[in-house]
PDB file of C-alpha atoms and ligand atoms in Angstrom:
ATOM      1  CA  UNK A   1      -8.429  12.785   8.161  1.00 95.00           C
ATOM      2  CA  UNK A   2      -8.296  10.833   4.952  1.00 97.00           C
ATOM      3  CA  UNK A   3      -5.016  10.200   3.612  1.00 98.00           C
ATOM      4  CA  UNK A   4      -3.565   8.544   0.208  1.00 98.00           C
ATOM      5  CA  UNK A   5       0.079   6.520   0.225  1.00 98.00           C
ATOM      6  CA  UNK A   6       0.780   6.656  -2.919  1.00 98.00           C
ATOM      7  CA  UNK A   7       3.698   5.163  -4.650  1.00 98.00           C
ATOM      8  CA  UNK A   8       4.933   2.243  -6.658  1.00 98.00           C
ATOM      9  CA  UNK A   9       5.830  -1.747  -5.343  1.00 98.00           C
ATOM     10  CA  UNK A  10       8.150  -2.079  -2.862  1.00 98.00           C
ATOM     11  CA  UNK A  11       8.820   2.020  -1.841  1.00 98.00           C
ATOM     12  CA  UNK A  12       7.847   1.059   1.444  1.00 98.00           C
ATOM     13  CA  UNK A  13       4.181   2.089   1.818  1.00 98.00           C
ATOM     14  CA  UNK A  14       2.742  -0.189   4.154  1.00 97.00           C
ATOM     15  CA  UNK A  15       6.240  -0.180   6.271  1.00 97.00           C
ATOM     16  CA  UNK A  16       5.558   3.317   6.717  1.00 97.00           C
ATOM     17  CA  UNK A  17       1.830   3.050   6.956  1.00 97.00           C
ATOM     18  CA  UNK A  18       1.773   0.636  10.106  1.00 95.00           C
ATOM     19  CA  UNK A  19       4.143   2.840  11.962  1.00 96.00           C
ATOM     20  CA  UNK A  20       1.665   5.947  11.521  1.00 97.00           C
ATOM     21  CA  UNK A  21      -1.333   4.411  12.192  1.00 97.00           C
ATOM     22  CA  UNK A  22      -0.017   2.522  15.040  1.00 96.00           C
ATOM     23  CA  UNK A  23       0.981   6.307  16.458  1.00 96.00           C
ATOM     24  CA  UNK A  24      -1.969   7.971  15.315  1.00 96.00           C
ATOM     25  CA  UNK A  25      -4.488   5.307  16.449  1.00 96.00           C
ATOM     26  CA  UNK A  26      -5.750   5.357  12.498  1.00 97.00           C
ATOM     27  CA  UNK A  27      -7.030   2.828   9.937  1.00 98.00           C
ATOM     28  CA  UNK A  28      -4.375   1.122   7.885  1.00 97.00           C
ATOM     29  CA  UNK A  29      -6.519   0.161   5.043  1.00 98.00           C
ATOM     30  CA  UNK A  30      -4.451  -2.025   2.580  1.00 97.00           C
ATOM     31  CA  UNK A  31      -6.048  -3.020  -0.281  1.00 98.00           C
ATOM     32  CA  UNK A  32      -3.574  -5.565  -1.047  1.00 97.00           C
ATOM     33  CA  UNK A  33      -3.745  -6.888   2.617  1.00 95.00           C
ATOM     34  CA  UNK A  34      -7.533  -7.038   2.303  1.00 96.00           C
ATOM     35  CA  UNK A  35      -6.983  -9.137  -0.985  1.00 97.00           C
ATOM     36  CA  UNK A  36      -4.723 -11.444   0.625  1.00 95.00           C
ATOM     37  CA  UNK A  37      -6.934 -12.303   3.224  1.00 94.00           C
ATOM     38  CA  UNK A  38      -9.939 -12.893   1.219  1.00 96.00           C
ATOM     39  CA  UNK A  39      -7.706 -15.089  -0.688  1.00 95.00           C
ATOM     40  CA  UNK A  40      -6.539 -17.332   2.562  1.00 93.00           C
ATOM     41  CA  UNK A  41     -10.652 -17.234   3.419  1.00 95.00           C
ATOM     42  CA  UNK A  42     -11.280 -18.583  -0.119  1.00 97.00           C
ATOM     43  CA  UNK A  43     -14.010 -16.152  -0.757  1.00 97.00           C
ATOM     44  CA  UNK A  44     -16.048 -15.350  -3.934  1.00 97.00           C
ATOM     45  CA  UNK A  45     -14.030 -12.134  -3.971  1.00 97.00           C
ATOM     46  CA  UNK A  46     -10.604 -13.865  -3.088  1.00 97.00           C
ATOM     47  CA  UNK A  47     -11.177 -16.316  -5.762  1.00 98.00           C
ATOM     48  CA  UNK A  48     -12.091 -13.941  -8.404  1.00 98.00           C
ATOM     49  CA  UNK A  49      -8.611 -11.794  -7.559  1.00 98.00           C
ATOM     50  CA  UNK A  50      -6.215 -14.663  -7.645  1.00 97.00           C
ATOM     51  CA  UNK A  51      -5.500 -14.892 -11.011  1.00 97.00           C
ATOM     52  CA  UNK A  52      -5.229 -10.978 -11.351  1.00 98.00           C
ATOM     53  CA  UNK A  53      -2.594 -10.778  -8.825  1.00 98.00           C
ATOM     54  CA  UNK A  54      -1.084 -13.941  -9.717  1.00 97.00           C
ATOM     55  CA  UNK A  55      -0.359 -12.302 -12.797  1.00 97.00           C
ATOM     56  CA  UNK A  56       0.802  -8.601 -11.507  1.00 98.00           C
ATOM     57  CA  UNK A  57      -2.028  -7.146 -12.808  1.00 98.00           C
ATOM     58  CA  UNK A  58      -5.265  -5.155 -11.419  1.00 98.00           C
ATOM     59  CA  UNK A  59      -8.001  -6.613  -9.908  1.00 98.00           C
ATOM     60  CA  UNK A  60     -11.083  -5.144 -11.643  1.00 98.00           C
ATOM     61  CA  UNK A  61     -12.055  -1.423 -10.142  1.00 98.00           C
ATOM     62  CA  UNK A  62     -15.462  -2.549  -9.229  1.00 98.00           C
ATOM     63  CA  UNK A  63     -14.206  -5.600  -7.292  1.00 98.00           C
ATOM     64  CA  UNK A  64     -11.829  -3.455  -5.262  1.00 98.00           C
ATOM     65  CA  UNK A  65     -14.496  -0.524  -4.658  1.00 98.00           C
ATOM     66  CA  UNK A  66     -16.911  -2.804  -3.738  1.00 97.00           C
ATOM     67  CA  UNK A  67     -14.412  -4.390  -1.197  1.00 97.00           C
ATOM     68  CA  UNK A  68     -13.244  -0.734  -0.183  1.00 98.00           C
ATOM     69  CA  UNK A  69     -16.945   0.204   0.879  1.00 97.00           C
ATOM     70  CA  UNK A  70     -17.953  -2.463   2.546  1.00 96.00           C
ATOM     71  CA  UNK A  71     -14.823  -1.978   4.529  1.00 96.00           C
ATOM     72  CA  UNK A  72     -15.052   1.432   5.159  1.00 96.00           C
ATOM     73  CA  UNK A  73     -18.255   1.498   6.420  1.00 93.00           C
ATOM     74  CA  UNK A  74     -16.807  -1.004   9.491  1.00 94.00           C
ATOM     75  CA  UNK A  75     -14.709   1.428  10.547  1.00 95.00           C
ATOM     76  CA  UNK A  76     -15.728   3.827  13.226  1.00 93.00           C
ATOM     77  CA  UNK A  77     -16.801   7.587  12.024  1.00 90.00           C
ATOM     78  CA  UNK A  78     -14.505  10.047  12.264  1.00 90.00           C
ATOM     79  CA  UNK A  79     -11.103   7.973  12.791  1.00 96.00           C
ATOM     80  CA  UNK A  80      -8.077   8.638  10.594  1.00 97.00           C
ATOM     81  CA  UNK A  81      -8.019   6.445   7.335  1.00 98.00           C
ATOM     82  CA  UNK A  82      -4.738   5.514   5.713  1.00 98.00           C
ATOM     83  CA  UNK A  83      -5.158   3.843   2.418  1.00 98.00           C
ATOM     84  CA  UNK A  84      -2.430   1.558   1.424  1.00 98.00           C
ATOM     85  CA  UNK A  85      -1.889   0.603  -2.563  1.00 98.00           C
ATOM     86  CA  UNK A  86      -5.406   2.333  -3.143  1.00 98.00           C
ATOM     87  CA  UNK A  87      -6.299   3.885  -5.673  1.00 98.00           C
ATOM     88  CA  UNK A  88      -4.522   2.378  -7.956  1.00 98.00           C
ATOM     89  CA  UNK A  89      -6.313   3.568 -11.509  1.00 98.00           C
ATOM     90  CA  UNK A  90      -8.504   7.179 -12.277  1.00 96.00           C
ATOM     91  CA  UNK A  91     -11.734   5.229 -11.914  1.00 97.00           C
ATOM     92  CA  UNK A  92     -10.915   3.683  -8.381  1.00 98.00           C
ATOM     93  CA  UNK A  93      -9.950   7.606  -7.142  1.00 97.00           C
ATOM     94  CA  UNK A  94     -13.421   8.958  -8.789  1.00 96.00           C
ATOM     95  CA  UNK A  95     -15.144   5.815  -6.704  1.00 97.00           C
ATOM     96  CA  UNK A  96     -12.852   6.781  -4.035  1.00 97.00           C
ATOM     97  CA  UNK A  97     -14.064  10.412  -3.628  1.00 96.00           C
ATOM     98  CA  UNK A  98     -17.741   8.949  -4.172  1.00 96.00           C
ATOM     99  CA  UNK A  99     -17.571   6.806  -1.362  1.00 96.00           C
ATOM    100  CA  UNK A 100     -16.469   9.557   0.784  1.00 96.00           C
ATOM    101  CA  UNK A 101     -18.429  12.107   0.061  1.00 95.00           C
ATOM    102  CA  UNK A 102     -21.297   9.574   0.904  1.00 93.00           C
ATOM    103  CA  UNK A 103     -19.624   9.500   4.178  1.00 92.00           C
ATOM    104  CA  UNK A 104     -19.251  13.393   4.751  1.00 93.00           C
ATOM    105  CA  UNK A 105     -15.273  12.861   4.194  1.00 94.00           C
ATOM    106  CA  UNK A 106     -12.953  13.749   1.083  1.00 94.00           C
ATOM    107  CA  UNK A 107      -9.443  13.009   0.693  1.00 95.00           C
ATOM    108  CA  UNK A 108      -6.915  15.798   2.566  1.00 95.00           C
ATOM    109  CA  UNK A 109      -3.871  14.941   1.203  1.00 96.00           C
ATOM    110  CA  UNK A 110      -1.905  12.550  -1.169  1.00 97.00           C
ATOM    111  CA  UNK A 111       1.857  11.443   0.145  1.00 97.00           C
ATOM    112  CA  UNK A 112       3.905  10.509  -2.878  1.00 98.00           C
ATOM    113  CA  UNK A 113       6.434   7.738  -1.735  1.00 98.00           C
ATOM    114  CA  UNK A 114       9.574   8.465  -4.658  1.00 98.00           C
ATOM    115  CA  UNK A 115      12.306   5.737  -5.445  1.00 98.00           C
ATOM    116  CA  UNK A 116      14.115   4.351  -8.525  1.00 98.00           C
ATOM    117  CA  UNK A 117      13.421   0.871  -9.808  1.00 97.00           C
ATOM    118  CA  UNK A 118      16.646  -0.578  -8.827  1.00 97.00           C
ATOM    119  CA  UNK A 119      15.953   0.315  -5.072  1.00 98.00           C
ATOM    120  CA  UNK A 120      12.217  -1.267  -5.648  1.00 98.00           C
ATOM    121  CA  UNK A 121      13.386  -4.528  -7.330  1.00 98.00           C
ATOM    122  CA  UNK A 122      15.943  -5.363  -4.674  1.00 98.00           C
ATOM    123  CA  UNK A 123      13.475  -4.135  -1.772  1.00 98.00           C
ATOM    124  CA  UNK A 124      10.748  -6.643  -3.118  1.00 98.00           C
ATOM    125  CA  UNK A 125      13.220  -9.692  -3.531  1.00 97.00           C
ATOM    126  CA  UNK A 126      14.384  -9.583  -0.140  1.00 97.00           C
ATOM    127  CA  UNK A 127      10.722  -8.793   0.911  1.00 97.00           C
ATOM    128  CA  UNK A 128       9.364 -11.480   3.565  1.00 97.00           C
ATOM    129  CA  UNK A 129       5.651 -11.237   4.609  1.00 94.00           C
ATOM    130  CA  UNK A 130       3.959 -12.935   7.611  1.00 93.00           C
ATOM    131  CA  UNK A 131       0.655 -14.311   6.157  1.00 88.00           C
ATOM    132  CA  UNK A 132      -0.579 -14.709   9.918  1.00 86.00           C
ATOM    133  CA  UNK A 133      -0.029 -11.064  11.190  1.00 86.00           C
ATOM    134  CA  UNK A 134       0.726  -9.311   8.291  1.00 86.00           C
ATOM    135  CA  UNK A 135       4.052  -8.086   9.479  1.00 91.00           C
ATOM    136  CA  UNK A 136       7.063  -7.611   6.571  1.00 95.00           C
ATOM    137  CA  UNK A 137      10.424  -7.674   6.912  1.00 97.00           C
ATOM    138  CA  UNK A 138      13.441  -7.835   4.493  1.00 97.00           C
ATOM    139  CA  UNK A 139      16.206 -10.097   4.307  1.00 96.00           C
ATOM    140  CA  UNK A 140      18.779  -7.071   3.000  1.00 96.00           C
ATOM    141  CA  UNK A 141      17.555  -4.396   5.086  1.00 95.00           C
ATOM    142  CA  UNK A 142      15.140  -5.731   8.112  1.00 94.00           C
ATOM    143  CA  UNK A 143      16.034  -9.426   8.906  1.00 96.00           C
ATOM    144  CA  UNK A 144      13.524 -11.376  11.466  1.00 96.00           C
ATOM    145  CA  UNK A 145      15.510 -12.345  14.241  1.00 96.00           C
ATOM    146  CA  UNK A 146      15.293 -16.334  13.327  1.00 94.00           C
ATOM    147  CA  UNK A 147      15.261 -16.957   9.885  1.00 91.00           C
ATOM    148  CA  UNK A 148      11.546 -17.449   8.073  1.00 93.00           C
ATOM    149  CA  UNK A 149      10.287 -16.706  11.791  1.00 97.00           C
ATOM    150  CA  UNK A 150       7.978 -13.816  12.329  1.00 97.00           C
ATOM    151  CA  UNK A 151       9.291 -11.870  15.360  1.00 97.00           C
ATOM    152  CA  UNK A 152       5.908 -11.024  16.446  1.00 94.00           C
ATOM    153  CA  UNK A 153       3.856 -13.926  16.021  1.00 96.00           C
ATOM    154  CA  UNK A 154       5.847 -17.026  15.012  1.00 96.00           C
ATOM    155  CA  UNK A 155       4.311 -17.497  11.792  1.00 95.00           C
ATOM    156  CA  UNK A 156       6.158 -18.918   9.062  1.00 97.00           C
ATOM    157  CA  UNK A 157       7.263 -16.376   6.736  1.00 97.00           C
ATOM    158  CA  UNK A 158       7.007 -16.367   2.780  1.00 95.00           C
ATOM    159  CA  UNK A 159       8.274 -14.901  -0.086  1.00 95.00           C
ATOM    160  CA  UNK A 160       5.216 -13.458  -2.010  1.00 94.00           C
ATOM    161  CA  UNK A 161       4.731 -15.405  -5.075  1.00 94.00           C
ATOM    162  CA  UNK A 162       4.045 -11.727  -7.105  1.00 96.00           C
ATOM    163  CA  UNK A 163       7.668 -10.716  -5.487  1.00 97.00           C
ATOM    164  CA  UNK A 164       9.000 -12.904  -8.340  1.00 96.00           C
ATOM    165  CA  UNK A 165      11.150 -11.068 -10.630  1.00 95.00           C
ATOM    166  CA  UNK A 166       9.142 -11.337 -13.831  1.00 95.00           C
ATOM    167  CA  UNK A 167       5.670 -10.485 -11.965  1.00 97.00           C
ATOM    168  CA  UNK A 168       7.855  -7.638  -9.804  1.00 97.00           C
ATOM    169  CA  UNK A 169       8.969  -6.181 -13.603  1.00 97.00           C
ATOM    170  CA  UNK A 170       4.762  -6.452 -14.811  1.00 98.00           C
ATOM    171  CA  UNK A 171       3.504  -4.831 -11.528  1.00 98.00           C
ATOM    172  CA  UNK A 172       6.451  -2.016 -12.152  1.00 98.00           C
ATOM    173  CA  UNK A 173       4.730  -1.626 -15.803  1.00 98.00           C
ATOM    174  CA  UNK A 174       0.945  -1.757 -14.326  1.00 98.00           C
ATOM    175  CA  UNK A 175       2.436   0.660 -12.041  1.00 98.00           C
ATOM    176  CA  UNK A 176       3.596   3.355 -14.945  1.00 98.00           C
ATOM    177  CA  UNK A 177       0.747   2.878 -16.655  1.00 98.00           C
ATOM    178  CA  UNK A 178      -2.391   2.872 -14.848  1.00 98.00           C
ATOM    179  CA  UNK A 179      -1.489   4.347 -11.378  1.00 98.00           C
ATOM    180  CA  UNK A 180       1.486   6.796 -11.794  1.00 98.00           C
ATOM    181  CA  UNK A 181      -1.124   8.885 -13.914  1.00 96.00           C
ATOM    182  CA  UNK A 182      -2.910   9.575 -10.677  1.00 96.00           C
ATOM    183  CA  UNK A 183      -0.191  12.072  -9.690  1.00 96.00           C
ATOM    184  CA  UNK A 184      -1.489  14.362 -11.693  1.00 94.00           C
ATOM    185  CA  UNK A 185      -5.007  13.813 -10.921  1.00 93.00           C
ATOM    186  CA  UNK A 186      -4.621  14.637  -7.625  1.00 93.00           C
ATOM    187  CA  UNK A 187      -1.276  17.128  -8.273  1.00 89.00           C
ATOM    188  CA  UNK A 188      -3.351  20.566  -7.841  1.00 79.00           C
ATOM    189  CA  UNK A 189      -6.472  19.768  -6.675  1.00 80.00           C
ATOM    190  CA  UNK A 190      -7.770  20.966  -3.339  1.00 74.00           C
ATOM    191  CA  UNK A 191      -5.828  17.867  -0.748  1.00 79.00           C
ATOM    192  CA  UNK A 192      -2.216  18.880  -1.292  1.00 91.00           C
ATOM    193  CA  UNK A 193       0.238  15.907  -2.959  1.00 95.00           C
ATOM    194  CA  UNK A 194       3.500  16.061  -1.086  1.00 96.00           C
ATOM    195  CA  UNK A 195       6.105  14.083  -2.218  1.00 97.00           C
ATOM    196  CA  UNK A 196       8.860  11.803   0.119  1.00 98.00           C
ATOM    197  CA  UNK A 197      11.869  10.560  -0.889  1.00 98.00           C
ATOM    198  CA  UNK A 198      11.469   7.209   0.127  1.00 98.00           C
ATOM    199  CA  UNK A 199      15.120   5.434  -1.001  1.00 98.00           C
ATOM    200  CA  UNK A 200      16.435   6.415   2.767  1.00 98.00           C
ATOM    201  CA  UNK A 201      16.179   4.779   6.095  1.00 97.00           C
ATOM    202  CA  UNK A 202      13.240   4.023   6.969  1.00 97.00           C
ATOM    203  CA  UNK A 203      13.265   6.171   9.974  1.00 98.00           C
ATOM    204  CA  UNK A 204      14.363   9.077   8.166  1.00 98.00           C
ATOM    205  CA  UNK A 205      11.844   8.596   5.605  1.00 98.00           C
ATOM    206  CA  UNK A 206       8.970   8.554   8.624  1.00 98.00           C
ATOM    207  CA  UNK A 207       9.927  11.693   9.690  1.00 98.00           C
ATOM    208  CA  UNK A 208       9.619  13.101   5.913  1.00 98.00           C
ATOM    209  CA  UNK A 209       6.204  11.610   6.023  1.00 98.00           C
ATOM    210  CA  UNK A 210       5.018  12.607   9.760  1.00 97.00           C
ATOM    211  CA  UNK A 211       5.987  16.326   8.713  1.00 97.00           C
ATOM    212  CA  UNK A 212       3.827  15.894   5.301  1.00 96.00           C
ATOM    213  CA  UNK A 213       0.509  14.110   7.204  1.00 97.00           C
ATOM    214  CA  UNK A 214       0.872  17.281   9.962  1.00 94.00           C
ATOM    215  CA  UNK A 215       1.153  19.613   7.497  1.00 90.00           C
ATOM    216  CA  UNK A 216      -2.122  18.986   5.606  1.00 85.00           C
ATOM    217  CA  UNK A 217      -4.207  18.095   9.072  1.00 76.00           C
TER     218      UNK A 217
HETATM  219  P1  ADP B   1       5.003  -1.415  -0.331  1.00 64.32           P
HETATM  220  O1  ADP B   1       3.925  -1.515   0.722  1.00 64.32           O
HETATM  221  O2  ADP B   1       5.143  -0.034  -0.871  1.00 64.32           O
HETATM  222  O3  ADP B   1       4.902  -2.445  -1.413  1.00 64.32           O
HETATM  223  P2  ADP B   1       6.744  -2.418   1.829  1.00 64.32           P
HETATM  224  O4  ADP B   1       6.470  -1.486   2.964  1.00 64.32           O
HETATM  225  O5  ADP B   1       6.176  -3.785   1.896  1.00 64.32           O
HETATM  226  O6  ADP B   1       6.392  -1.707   0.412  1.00 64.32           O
HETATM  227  O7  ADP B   1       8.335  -2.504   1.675  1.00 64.32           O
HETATM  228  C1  ADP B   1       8.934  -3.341   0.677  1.00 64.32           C
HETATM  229  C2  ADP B   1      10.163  -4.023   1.274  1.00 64.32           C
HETATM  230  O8  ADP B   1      11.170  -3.044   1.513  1.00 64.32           O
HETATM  231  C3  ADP B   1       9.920  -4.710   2.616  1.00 64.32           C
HETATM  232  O9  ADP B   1      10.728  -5.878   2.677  1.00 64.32           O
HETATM  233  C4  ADP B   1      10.377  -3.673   3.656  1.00 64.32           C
HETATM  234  O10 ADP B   1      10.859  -4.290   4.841  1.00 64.32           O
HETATM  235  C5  ADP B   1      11.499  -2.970   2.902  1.00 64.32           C
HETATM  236  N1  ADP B   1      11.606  -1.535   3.190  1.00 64.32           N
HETATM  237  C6  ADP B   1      10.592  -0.651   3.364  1.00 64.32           C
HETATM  238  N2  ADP B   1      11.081   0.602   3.572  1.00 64.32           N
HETATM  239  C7  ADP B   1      12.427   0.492   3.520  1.00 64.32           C
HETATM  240  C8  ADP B   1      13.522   1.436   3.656  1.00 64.32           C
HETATM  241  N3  ADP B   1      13.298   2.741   3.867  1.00 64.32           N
HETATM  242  N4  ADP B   1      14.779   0.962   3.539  1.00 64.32           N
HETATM  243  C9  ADP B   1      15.006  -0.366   3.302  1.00 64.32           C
HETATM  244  N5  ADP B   1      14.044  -1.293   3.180  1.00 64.32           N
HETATM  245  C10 ADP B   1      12.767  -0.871   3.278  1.00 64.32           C
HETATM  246  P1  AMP B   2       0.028  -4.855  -3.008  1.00 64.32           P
HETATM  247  O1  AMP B   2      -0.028  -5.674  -1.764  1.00 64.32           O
HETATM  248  O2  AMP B   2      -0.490  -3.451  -2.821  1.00 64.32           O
HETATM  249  O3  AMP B   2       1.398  -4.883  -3.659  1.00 64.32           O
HETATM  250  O4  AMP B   2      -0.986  -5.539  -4.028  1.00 64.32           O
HETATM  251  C1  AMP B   2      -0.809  -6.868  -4.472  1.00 64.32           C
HETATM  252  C2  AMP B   2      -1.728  -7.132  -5.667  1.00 64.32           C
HETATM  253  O5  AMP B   2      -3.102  -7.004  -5.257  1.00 64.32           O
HETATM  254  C3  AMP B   2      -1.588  -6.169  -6.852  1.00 64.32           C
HETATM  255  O6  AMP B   2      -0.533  -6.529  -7.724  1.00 64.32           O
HETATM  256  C4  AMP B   2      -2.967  -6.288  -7.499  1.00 64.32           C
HETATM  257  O7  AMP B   2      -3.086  -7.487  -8.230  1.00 64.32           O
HETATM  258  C5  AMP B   2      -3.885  -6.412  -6.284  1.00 64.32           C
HETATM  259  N1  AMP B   2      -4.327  -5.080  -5.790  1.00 64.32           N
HETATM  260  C6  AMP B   2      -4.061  -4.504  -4.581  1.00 64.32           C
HETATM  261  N2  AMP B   2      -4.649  -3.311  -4.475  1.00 64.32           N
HETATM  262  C7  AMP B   2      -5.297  -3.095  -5.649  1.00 64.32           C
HETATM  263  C8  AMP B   2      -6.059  -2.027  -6.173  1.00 64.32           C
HETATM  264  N3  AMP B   2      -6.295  -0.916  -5.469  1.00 64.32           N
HETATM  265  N4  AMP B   2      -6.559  -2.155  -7.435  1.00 64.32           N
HETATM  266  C9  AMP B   2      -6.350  -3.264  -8.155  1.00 64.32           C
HETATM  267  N5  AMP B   2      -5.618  -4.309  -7.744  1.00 64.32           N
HETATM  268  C10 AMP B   2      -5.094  -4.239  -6.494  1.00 64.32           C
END
């Protein structure tokens, strides 16, 4: 099973993405997490992204489909993929279903994640990210138990330098204009696109999401 979580910055994507895999036993595959880690490493690839997302902006479509490949093809056949902030533009989806279809898979279904821009710009200002484990939490909504302490790991936790206001209002404007057209590039094609209304708890808007992933299994 090959699934898309689609949505803009800040719905809550890889908040719901961690819990699902974690159940299902899938692949979270996070294309922003894969960035950021390439970043700490200093790689060719991390170094050639850190202005882009500095910025708010894409990272160049062959960049992140090369770094999509290479990563897919470490993960076990047959397990459950859930891709995290990818695609983002028509050309990475088109390389997407490539990439697949190499593999014998295609994408089943597409879960839009739905909330206004008000609940997104507060949600990413109170965002706090564990660089070490990867774990989020939010100072409104999800507060770590001691303050800019991960929970799980100890790590010190930061406030992502792109969850600035001015790069949070350019990554909401990348967002309109280069991804949000995928909902109609995938909105009646063969994977169904099921849309979640994501400004709710977040455990009410898992069980929105664990009925939409069943229902196109
Ligand atoms: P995305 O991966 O879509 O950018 P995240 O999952 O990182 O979004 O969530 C953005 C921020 O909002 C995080 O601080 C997270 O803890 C918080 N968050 C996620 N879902 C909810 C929710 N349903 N209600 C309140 N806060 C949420
Ligand atoms: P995210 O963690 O998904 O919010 O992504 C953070 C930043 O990484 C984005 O603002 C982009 O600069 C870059 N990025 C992540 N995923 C992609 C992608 N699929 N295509 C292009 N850029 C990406």
């Amino acid at each position: 099973m090959v699934i898309i979580l689609l949505g803009p910055p800040g719905v809550g994507k890889g908040t719901q993405a961690v819990r699902l895999a974690e159940e299902l036993y899938a692949a979270h595959v996070s294309t922003g997490d894969l960035l950021r880690a390439a970043r700490r490493e200093g790689t060719e690839l991390g170094q050639k992204a850190q202005a882009y997302m500095d910025a708010g902006d894409l990272v160049p479509d062959e960049l992140i489909l090369g770094l999509v490949r290479e990563h897919l093809a470490g993960i076990e056949p047959g397990t459950a993929v859930l891709f995290d902030g990818f695609p983002r533009t028509t050309a990475q989806a088109d390389g997407l279903g490539g990439v697949l279809g190499e593999l014998g898979r295609r994408v089943d279904g597409v879960i839009l994640f739905e909330a206004p821009d008000e609940t997104l710009v507060k949600r990413l200002s109170g965002r706090r990210s564990c660089p070490d484990c990867g774990a989020v939490y939010n100072v409104y909504y999800n507060p770590p138990g001691a303050e800019d302490t991960c929970d799980r790991c100890g790590g010190s936790l930061v406030h992502r330098a792109d969850d600035a206001p001015d790069t949070v209002t350019r990554r909401l404007e990348v967002y309109r204009d280069q991804t949000a057209p995928l909902v109609a590039h995938y909105d009646g094609q063969a994977a169904p696109l099921v849309r979640v209304r994501a400004d709710r708890a977040v455990d009410d808007v898992y069980a929105d999401f664990r009925e939409a992933v069943e229902g196109v299994r």
